[in-house]
Coordinates of C-alpha atoms and ligand atoms in Angstrom, one line a residue:
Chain A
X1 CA 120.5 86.6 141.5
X2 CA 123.4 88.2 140.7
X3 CA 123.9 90.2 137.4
X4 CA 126.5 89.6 134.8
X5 CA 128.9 92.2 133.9
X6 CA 127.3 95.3 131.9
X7 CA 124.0 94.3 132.7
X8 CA 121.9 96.0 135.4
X9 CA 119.1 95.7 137.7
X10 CA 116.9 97.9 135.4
X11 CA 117.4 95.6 132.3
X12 CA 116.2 92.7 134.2
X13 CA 112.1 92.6 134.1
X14 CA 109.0 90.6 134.8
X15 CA 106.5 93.1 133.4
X16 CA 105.5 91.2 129.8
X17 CA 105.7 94.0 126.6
X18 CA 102.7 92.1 124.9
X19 CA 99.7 90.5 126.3
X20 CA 100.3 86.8 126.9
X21 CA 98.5 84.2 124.9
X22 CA 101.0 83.9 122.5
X23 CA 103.1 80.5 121.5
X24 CA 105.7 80.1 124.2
X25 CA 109.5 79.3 123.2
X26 CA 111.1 76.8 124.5
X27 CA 114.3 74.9 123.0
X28 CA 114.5 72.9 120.2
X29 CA 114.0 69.2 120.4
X30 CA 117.4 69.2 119.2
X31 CA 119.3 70.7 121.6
X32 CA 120.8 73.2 119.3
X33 CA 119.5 76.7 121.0
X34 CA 119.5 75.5 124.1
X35 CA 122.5 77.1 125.3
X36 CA 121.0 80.3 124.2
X37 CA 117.5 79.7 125.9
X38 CA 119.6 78.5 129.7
X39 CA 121.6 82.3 129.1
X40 CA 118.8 84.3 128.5
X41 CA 117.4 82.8 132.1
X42 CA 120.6 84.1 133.7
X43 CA 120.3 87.6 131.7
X44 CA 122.7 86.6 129.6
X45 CA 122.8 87.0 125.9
X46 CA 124.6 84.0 123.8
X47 CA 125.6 84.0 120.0
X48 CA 127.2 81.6 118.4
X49 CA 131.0 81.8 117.2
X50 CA 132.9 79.3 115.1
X51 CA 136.1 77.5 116.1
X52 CA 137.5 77.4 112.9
X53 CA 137.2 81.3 112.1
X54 CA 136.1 82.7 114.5
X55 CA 133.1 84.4 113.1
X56 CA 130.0 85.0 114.8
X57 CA 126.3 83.4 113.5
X58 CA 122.9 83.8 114.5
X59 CA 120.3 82.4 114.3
X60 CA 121.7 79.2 115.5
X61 CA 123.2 76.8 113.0
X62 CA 125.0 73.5 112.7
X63 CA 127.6 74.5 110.7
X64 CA 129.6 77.5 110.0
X65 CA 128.4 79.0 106.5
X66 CA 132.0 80.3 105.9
X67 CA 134.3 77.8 106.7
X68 CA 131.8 74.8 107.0
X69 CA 133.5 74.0 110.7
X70 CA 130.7 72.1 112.9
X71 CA 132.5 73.1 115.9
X72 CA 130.8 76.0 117.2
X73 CA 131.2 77.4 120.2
X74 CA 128.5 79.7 122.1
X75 CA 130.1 83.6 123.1
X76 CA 128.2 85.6 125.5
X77 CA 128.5 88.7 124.2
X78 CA 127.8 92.4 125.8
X79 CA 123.7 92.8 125.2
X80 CA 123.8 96.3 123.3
X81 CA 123.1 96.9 119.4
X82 CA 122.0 99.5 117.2
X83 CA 118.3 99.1 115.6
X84 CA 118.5 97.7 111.6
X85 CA 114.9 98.3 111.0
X86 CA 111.6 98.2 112.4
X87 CA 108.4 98.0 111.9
X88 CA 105.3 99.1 114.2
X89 CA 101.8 96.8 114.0
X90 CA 98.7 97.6 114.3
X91 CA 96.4 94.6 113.1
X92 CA 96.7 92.0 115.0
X93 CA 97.0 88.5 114.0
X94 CA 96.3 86.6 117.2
X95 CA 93.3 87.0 119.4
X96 CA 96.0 87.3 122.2
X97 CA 96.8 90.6 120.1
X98 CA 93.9 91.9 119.9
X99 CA 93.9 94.6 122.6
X100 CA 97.9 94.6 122.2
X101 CA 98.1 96.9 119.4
X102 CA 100.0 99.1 117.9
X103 CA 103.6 97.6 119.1
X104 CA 106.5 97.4 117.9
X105 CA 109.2 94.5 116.5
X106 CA 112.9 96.1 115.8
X107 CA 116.1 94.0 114.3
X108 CA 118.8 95.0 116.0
X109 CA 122.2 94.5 114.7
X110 CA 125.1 93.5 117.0
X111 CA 128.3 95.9 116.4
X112 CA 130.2 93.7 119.1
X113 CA 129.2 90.1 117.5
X114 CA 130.0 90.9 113.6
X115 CA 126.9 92.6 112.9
X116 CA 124.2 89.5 113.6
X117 CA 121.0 90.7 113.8
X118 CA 118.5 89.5 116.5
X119 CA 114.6 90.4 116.3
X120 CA 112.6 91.5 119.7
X121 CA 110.0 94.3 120.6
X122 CA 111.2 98.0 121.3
X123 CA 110.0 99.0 124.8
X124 CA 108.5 102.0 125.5
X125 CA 105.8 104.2 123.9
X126 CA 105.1 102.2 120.6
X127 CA 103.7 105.5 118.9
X128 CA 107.2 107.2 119.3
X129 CA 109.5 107.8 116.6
X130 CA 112.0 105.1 115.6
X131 CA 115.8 105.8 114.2
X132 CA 117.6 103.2 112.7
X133 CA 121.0 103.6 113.8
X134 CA 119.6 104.2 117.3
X135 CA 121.5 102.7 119.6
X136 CA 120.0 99.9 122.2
X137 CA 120.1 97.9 124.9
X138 CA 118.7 94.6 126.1
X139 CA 116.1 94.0 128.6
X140 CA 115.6 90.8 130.4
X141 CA 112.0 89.8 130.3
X142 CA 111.6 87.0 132.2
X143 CA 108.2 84.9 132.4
X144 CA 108.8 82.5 135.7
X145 CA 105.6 81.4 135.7
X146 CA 105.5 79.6 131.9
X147 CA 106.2 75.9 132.2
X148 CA 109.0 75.5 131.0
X149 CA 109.7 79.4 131.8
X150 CA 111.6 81.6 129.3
X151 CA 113.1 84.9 129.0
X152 CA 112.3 86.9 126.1
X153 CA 115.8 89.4 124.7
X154 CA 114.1 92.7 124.4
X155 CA 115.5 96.3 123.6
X156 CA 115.2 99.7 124.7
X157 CA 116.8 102.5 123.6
X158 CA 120.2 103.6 125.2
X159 CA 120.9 106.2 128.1
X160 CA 123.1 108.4 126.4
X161 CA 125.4 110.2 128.7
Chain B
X1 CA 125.6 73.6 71.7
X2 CA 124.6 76.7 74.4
X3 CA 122.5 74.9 77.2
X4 CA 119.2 77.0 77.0
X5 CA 115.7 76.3 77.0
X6 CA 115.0 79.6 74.9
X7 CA 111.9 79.2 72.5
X8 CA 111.8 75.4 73.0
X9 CA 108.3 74.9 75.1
X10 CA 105.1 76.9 74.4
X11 CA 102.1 77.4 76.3
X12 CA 99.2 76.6 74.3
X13 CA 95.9 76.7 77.1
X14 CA 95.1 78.5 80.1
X15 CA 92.3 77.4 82.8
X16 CA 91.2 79.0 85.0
X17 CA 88.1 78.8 87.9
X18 CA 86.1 81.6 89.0
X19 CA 87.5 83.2 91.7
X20 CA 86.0 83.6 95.0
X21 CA 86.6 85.4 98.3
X22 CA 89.0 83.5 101.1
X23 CA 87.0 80.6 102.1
X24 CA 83.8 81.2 99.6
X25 CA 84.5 78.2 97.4
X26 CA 81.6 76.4 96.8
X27 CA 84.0 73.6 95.9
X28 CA 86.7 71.2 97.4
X29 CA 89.7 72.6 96.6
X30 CA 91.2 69.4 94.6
X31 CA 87.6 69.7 92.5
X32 CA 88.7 72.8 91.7
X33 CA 92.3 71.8 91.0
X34 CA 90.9 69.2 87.9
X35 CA 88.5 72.2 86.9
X36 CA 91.1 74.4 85.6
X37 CA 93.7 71.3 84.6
X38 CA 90.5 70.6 82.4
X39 CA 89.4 74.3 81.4
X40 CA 93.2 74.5 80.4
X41 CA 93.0 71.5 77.8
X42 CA 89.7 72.5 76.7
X43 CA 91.0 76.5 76.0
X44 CA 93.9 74.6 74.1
X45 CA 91.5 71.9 72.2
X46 CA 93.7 69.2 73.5
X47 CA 92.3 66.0 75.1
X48 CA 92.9 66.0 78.4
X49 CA 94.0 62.4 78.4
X50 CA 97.5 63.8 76.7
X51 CA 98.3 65.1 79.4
X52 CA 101.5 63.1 81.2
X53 CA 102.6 65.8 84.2
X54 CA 102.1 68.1 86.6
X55 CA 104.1 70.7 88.3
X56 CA 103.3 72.9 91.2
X57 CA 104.6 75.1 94.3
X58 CA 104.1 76.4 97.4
X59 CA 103.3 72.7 98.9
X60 CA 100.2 72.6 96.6
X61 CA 98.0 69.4 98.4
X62 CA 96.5 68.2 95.2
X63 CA 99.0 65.5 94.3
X64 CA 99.8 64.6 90.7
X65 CA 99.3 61.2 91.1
X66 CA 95.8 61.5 92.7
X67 CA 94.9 64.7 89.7
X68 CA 96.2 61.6 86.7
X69 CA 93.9 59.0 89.0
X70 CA 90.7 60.9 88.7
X71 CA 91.4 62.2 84.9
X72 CA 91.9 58.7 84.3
X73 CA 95.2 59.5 82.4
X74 CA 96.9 56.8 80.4
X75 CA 100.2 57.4 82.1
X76 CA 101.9 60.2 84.8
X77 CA 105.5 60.5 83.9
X78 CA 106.6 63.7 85.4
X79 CA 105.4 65.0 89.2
X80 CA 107.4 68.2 90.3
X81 CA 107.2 70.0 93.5
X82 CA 108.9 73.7 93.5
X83 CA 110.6 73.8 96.8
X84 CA 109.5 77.4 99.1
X85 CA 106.4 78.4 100.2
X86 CA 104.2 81.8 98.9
X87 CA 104.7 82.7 95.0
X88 CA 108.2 82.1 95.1
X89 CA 107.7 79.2 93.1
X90 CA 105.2 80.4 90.2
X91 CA 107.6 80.9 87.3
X92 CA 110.2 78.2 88.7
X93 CA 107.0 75.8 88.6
X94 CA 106.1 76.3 84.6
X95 CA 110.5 76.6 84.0
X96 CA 110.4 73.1 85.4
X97 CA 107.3 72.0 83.6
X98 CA 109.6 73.5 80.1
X99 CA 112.9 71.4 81.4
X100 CA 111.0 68.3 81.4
X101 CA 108.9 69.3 77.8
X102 CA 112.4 70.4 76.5
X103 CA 113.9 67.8 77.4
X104 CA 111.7 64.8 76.1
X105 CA 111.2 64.1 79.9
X106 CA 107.5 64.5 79.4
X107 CA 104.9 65.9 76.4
X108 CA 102.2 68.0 78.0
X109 CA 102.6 68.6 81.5
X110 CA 100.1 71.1 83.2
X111 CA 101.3 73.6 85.9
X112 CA 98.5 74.1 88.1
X113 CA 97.8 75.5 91.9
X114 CA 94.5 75.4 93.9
X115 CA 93.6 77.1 97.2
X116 CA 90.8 76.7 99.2
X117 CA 91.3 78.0 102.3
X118 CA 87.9 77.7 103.6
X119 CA 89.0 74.1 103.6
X120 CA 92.2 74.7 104.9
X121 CA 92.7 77.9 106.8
X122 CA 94.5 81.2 105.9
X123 CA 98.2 82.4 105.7
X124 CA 97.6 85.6 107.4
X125 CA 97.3 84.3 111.1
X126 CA 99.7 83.7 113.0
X127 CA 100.3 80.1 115.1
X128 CA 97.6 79.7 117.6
X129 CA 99.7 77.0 120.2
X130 CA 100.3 77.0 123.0
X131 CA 104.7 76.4 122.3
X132 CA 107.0 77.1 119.6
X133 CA 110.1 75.1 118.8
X134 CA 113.3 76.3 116.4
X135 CA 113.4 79.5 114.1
X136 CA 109.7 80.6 115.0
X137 CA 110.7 80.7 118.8
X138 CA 112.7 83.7 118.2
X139 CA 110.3 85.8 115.9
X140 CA 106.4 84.5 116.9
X141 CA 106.8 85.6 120.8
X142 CA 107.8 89.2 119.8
X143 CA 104.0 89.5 117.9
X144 CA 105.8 88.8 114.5
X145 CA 104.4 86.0 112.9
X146 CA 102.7 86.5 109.6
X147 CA 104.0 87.7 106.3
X148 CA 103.0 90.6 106.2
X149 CA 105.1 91.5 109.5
X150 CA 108.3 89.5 108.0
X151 CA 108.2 91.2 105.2
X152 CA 107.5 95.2 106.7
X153 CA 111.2 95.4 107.7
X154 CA 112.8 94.9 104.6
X155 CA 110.8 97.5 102.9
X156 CA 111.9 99.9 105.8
X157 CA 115.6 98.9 105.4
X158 CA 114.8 99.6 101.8
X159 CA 113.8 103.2 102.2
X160 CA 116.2 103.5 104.7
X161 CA 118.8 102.7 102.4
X162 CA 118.2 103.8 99.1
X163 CA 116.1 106.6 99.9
X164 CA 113.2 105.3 98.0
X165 CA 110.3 107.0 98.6
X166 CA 107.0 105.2 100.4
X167 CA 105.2 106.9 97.3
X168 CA 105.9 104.0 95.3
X169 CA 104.1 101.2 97.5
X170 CA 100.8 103.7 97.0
X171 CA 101.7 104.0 92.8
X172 CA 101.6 100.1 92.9
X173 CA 98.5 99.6 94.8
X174 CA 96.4 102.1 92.8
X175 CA 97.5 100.7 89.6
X176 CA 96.5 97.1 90.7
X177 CA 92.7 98.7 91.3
X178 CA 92.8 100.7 87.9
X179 CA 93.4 97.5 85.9
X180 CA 90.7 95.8 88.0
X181 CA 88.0 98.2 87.3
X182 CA 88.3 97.1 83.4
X183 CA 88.3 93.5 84.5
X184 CA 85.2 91.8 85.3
X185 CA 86.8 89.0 86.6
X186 CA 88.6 90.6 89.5
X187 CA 87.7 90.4 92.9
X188 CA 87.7 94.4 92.9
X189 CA 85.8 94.8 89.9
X190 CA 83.6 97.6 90.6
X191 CA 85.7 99.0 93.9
X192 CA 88.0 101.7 92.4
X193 CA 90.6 102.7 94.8
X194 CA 91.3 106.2 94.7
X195 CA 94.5 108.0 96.3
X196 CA 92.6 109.2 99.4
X197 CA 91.1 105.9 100.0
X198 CA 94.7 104.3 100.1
X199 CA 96.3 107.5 102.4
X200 CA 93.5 107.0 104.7
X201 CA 93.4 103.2 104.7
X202 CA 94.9 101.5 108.1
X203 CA 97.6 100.4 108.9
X204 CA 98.1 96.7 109.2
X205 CA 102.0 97.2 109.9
X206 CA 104.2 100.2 109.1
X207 CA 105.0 100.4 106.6
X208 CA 102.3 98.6 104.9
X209 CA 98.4 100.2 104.7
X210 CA 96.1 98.0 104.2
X211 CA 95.7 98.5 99.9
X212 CA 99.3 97.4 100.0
X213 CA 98.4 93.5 101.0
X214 CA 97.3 90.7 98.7
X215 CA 93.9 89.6 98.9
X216 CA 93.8 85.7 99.9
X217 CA 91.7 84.1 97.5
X218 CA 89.9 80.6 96.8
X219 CA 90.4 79.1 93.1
X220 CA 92.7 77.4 90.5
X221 CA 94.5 78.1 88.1
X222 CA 96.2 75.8 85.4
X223 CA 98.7 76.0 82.4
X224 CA 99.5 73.5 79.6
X225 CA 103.0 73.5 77.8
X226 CA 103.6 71.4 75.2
X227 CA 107.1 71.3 72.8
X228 CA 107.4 74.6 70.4
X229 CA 106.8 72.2 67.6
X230 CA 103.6 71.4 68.7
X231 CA 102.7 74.9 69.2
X232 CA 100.5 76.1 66.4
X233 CA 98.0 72.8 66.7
X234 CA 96.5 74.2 69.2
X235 CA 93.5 77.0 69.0
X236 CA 94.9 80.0 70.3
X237 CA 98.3 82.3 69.6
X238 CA 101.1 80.3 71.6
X239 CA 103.3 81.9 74.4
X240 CA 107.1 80.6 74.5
X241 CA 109.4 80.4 77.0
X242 CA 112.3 82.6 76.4
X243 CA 113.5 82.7 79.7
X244 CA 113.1 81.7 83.0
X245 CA 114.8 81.6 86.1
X246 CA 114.8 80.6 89.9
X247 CA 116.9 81.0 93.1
X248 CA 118.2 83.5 95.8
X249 CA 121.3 85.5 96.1
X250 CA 124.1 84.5 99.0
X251 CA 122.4 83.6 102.0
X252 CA 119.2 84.8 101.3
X253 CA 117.5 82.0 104.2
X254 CA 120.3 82.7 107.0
X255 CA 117.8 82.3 110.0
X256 CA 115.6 85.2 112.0
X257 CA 116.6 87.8 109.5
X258 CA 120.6 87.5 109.1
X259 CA 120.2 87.7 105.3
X260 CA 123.6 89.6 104.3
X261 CA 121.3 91.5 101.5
X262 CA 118.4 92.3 103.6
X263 CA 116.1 95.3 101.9
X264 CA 115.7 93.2 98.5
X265 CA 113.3 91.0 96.9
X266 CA 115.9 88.4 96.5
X267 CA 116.2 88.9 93.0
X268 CA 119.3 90.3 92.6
X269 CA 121.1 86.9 91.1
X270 CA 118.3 85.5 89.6
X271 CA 117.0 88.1 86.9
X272 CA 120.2 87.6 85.1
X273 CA 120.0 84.3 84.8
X274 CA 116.7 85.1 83.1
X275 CA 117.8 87.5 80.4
X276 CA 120.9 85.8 79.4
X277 CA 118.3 82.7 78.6
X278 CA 116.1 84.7 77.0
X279 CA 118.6 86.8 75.1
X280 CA 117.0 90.3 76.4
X281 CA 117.5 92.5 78.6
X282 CA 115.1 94.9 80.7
X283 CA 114.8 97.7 78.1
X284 CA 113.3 94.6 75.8
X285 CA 110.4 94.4 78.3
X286 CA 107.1 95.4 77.7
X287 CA 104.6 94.3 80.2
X288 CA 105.4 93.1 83.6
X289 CA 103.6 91.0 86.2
X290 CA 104.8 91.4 89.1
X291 CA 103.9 89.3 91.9
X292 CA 102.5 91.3 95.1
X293 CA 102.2 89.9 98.1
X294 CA 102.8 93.3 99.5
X295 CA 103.7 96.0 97.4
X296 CA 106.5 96.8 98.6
X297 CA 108.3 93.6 97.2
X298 CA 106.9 94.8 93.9
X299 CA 108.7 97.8 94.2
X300 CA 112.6 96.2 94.6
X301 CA 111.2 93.8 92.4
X302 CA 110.8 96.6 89.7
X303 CA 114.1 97.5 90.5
X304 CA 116.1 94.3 90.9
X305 CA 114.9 93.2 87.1
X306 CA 116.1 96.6 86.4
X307 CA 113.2 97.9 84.6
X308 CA 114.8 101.2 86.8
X309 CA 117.7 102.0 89.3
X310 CA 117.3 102.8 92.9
X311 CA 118.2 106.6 91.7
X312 CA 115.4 106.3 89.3
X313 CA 112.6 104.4 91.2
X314 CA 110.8 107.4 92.9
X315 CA 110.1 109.2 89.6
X316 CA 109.4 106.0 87.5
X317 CA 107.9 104.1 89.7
X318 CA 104.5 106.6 89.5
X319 CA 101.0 105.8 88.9
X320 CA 101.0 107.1 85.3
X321 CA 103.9 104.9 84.1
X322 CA 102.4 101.8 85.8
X323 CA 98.7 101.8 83.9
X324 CA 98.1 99.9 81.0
X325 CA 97.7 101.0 77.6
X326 CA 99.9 104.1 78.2
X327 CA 102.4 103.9 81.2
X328 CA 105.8 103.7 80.1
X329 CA 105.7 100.0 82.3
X330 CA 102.4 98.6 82.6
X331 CA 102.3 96.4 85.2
X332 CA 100.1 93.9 87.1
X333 CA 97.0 94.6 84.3
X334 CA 94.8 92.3 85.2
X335 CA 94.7 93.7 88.9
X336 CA 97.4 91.4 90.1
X337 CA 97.6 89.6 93.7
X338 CA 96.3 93.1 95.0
X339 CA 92.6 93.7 93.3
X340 CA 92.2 90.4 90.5
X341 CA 92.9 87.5 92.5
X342 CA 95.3 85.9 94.7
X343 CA 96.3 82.5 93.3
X344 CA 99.7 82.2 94.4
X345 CA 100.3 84.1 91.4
X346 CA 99.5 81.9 88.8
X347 CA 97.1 84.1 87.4
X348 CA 100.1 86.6 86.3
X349 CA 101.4 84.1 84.0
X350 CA 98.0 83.9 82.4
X351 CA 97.4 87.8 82.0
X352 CA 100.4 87.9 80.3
X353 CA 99.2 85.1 77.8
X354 CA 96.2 87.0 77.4
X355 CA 98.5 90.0 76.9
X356 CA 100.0 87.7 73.8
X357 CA 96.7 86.7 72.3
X358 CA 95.6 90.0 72.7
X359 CA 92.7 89.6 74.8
X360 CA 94.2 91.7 78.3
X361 CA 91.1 93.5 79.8
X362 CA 93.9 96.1 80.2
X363 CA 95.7 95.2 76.5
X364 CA 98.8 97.1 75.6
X365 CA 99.6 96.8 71.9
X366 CA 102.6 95.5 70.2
X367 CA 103.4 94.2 73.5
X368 CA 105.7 91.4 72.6
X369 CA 108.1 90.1 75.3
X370 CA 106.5 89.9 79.0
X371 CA 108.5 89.5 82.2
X372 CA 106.7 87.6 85.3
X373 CA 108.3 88.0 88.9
X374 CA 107.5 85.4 91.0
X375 CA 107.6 85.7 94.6
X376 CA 109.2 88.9 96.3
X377 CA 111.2 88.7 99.7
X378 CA 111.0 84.8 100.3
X379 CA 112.9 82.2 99.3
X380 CA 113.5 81.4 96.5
X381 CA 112.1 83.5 94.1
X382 CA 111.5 83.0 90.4
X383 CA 111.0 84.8 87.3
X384 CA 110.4 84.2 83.5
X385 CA 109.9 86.0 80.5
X386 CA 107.3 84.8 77.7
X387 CA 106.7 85.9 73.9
X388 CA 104.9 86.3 70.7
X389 CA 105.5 84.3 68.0
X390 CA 107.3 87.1 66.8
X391 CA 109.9 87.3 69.9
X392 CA 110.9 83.2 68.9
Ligands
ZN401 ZN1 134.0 79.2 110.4

């Protein structure tokens, strides 16, 4: 498959962050997140952006909570952020959890999409100290096998250079 | 005329059912529901078959129309629901009860709210199926699914932002315990918590330890209010509504945490709403109850009724000013959500009645106007103040 534009090969992964077990996503019966569900399958990251204002939204809406506009459009948008906060677990909740802790959930703000925030796991050593304002990137995790299969948006920190 | 519900509606009984462990009830949980409707009307000396509503929250199961069925009431004429799950809706719950008293809507309408979760499983587990649909299906796959983890990083943003200190969360918690240990109700009675129990307690998630999560609980709870002229027929010192209060600030529910406001308890718009009813403002409080699902909601809480400023919170928010009789802001002194009991809150409201009858296990004197927060971090939240006669 080829990769979109600023994403590459080592952002793209089928190793799985957490045990599996868990509840699987898959699109609403409603077919409003589908669009962000069929991008995240191509490595692609989607947000949603309004016609009317041009603003950006997430999570996905029907309407435009500034200008009330129901035409929405959805933006792919470069799949980078900064982490918002964090927070590292260590009971689990799940028995699929169980030998899955401590790890780690971050909110990660999009500079590049008007700031929305998106939740997903921080790879790499869970124990290791967290910054917010740490930059990020995304990290493709897809699981092929799942029926219907899914890709989960997860984050790593950034290569600096 | 001003619009205001200030003095107007008194509560006149309080019920309540012995409080068990999560999933210890020896009882069904809507037997225990017309247990403390009943101990309420009996701690009033009113006959239960005045009673004509019922108000709850948090998608209570034990319907009003089924509770006026079995207590064979004469007629039902007011059935609220408080929109919002958790203990959001605890103080919005008893302000609509007061509307519809106020208002000659209804003329003794019980607040009540029963859990049972032996019956009906626990909050604190997350989904166990096998696919997730909508808002979920972006949090629950990344291992954050109860409240506890959707709550953890607000209280990071929080001390990320303001620089308040994780001290706090530990004051909180120990003062919760303290007021248990002189409560022989509580669920903790007879388990002090000291401060190296709670620095080496676990983790659950960062930055919560485990003394800084609510207890879940089986039990009910129940409150009667009845118009402030009918106040002093009853057998005990009435508690008046002087103000209450429910809501959320600008897009408090903007899905998987887009919030604009983030690191707050949500409380920002709706304590205002609260004073200006009641006439007072934070400096007029004496006690507060302050709902903990995890004490780090207590802590903006604190702050966002402005019993203190961000600036001030790390040196106010201590252990000494938190205990009961001598802290310069008792709070939680009946052991709260944390060490009394965990029912949905309701048991907050009743501490501070006992605080106004003077019969707190944990009694501050003088105390005279008492501010409940309802809720922290979900939506919406709620809040009220109640006082002494000599507040009206
Ligand atoms: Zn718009």
């Amino acid at each position: 498959m080829s990769l979109p534009q600023h994403v590459t090969p080592s952002q793209v992964t089928d190793v799985a962050y957490l045990p599996p077990g868990l509840a699987q996503p898959s699109p609403a019966g409603d077919g409003l997140d589908a669009p962000y569900w069929g991008a995240a399958l191509q490595n692609k990251l989607m947000v949603q952006q309004c016609n009317g204002c041009d603003r950006f939204l997430w999570g996905p809406e029907w309407v435009c909570h500034a200008c009330h506009c129901f035409d929405l459009r959805w933006t792919e948008v470069e799949p980078r952020g900064r982490i918002y906060s964090w927070e590292r677990v260590w009971h689990p909740v799940h028995p699929a959890l169980t030998n899955g802790c401590p790890y780690v959930v971050v909110l990660v703000e999009l500079p590049q999409a008007g700031d929305v925030r998106m939740v997903g796991n921080l790879l790499g050593e869970p124990i290791d100290r967290i910054e917010i304002g740490a930059e990020v990137e995304a990290v493709f995790e897809h699981h092929t096998d799942a029926d219907p299969p899914f890709t989960l948006v997860q984050w790593r920190r950034a290569e600096t250079d | 005329m001003a619009r205001t519900m200030r003095g107007q509606v008194a509560i006149v009984g309080v019920g309540e059912t012995p409080y068990y462990r999560h999933g210890q009830s020896p009882d069904a949980e809507f037997k225990l529901a017309l247990a403390a409707v009943l101990a309420a009307c009996d701690d009033a000396g009113m006959d239960p078959h005045e009673i004509d509503g019922f108000a709850s929250f948090s998608n209570d199961r034990n319907d009003p129309p089924r509770l006026a069925a079995a207590l064979g009431l004469p007629e039902l004429r007011f059935s609220n629901m408080q929109w919002g799950g958790g203990g959001g809706g605890g103080s919005g719950a008893v302000g609509n009860a007061a509307a519809a008293v106020a208002t000659g809507y209804a003329d003794a309408v019980v607040v009540f709210r029963s859990l049972a979760q032996g019956q009906f499983g626990r909050f604190g587990r997350g989904p166990q199926i096998p696919r997730i649909q909508g808002r979920p299906a972006f949090t629950v796959p990344y291992g954050l699914m109860s409240p506890a983890q959707s709550f953890a990083m607000r209280v990071q943003r929080l001390f990320h932002e303001r620089h308040v200190s994780p001290d706090t969360l530990k004051a909180v918690s120990l003062a919760a315990y303290y007021h248990a240990q002189q409560n022989p109700r509580a669920i903790m009675h007879g388990r002090p918590l000291s401060s190296e129990d709670y620095d080496n307690s676990r983790w659950i998630v960062e930055p919560f330890r485990l003394f800084d999560c609510c207890q879940e609980n089986d039990g009910a709870a129940a409150l009667l209010l009845v118009p402030a002229e009918r106040a002093k027929d009853f057998k005990h010192a009435p508690a008046y509504i002087l103000g209450v209060a429910t809501g959320v600030p600008e897009r408090a529910a903007a899905g998987v945490h887009n919030a604009p406001d983030y690191a707050t308890s949500n409380f920002k718009s709706v304590a205002p709403h609260m004073y200006d009813m009641a006439q007072l403002g934070p400096h007029d409080v004496d006690v507060a109850q302050v709902y903990e699902n995890f004490t780090g909601g207590v802590v903006m809480s604190i702050i966002e009724n402005g019993l203190c400023t961000y600036e001030e919170a790390n040196d106010f928010i201590q252990y000494d000013n938190l205990i009961a009789p001598s802290g310069k802001m008792p709070i939680n002194t009946s052991g709260g959500n944390l060490a009394e009991c965990y029912m949905h809150g309701l048991e907050l409201q009743i501490e501070s009645i006992r605080q106004i009858r003077g019969d707190s296990p944990n009694q501050v004197a003088n105390a005279n106007v008492h501010l409940i927060a309802s809720g922290p971090m979900v939506e919406p939240v709620s809040g009220m103040l109640l006082g002494s006669e000599a507040t009206r």
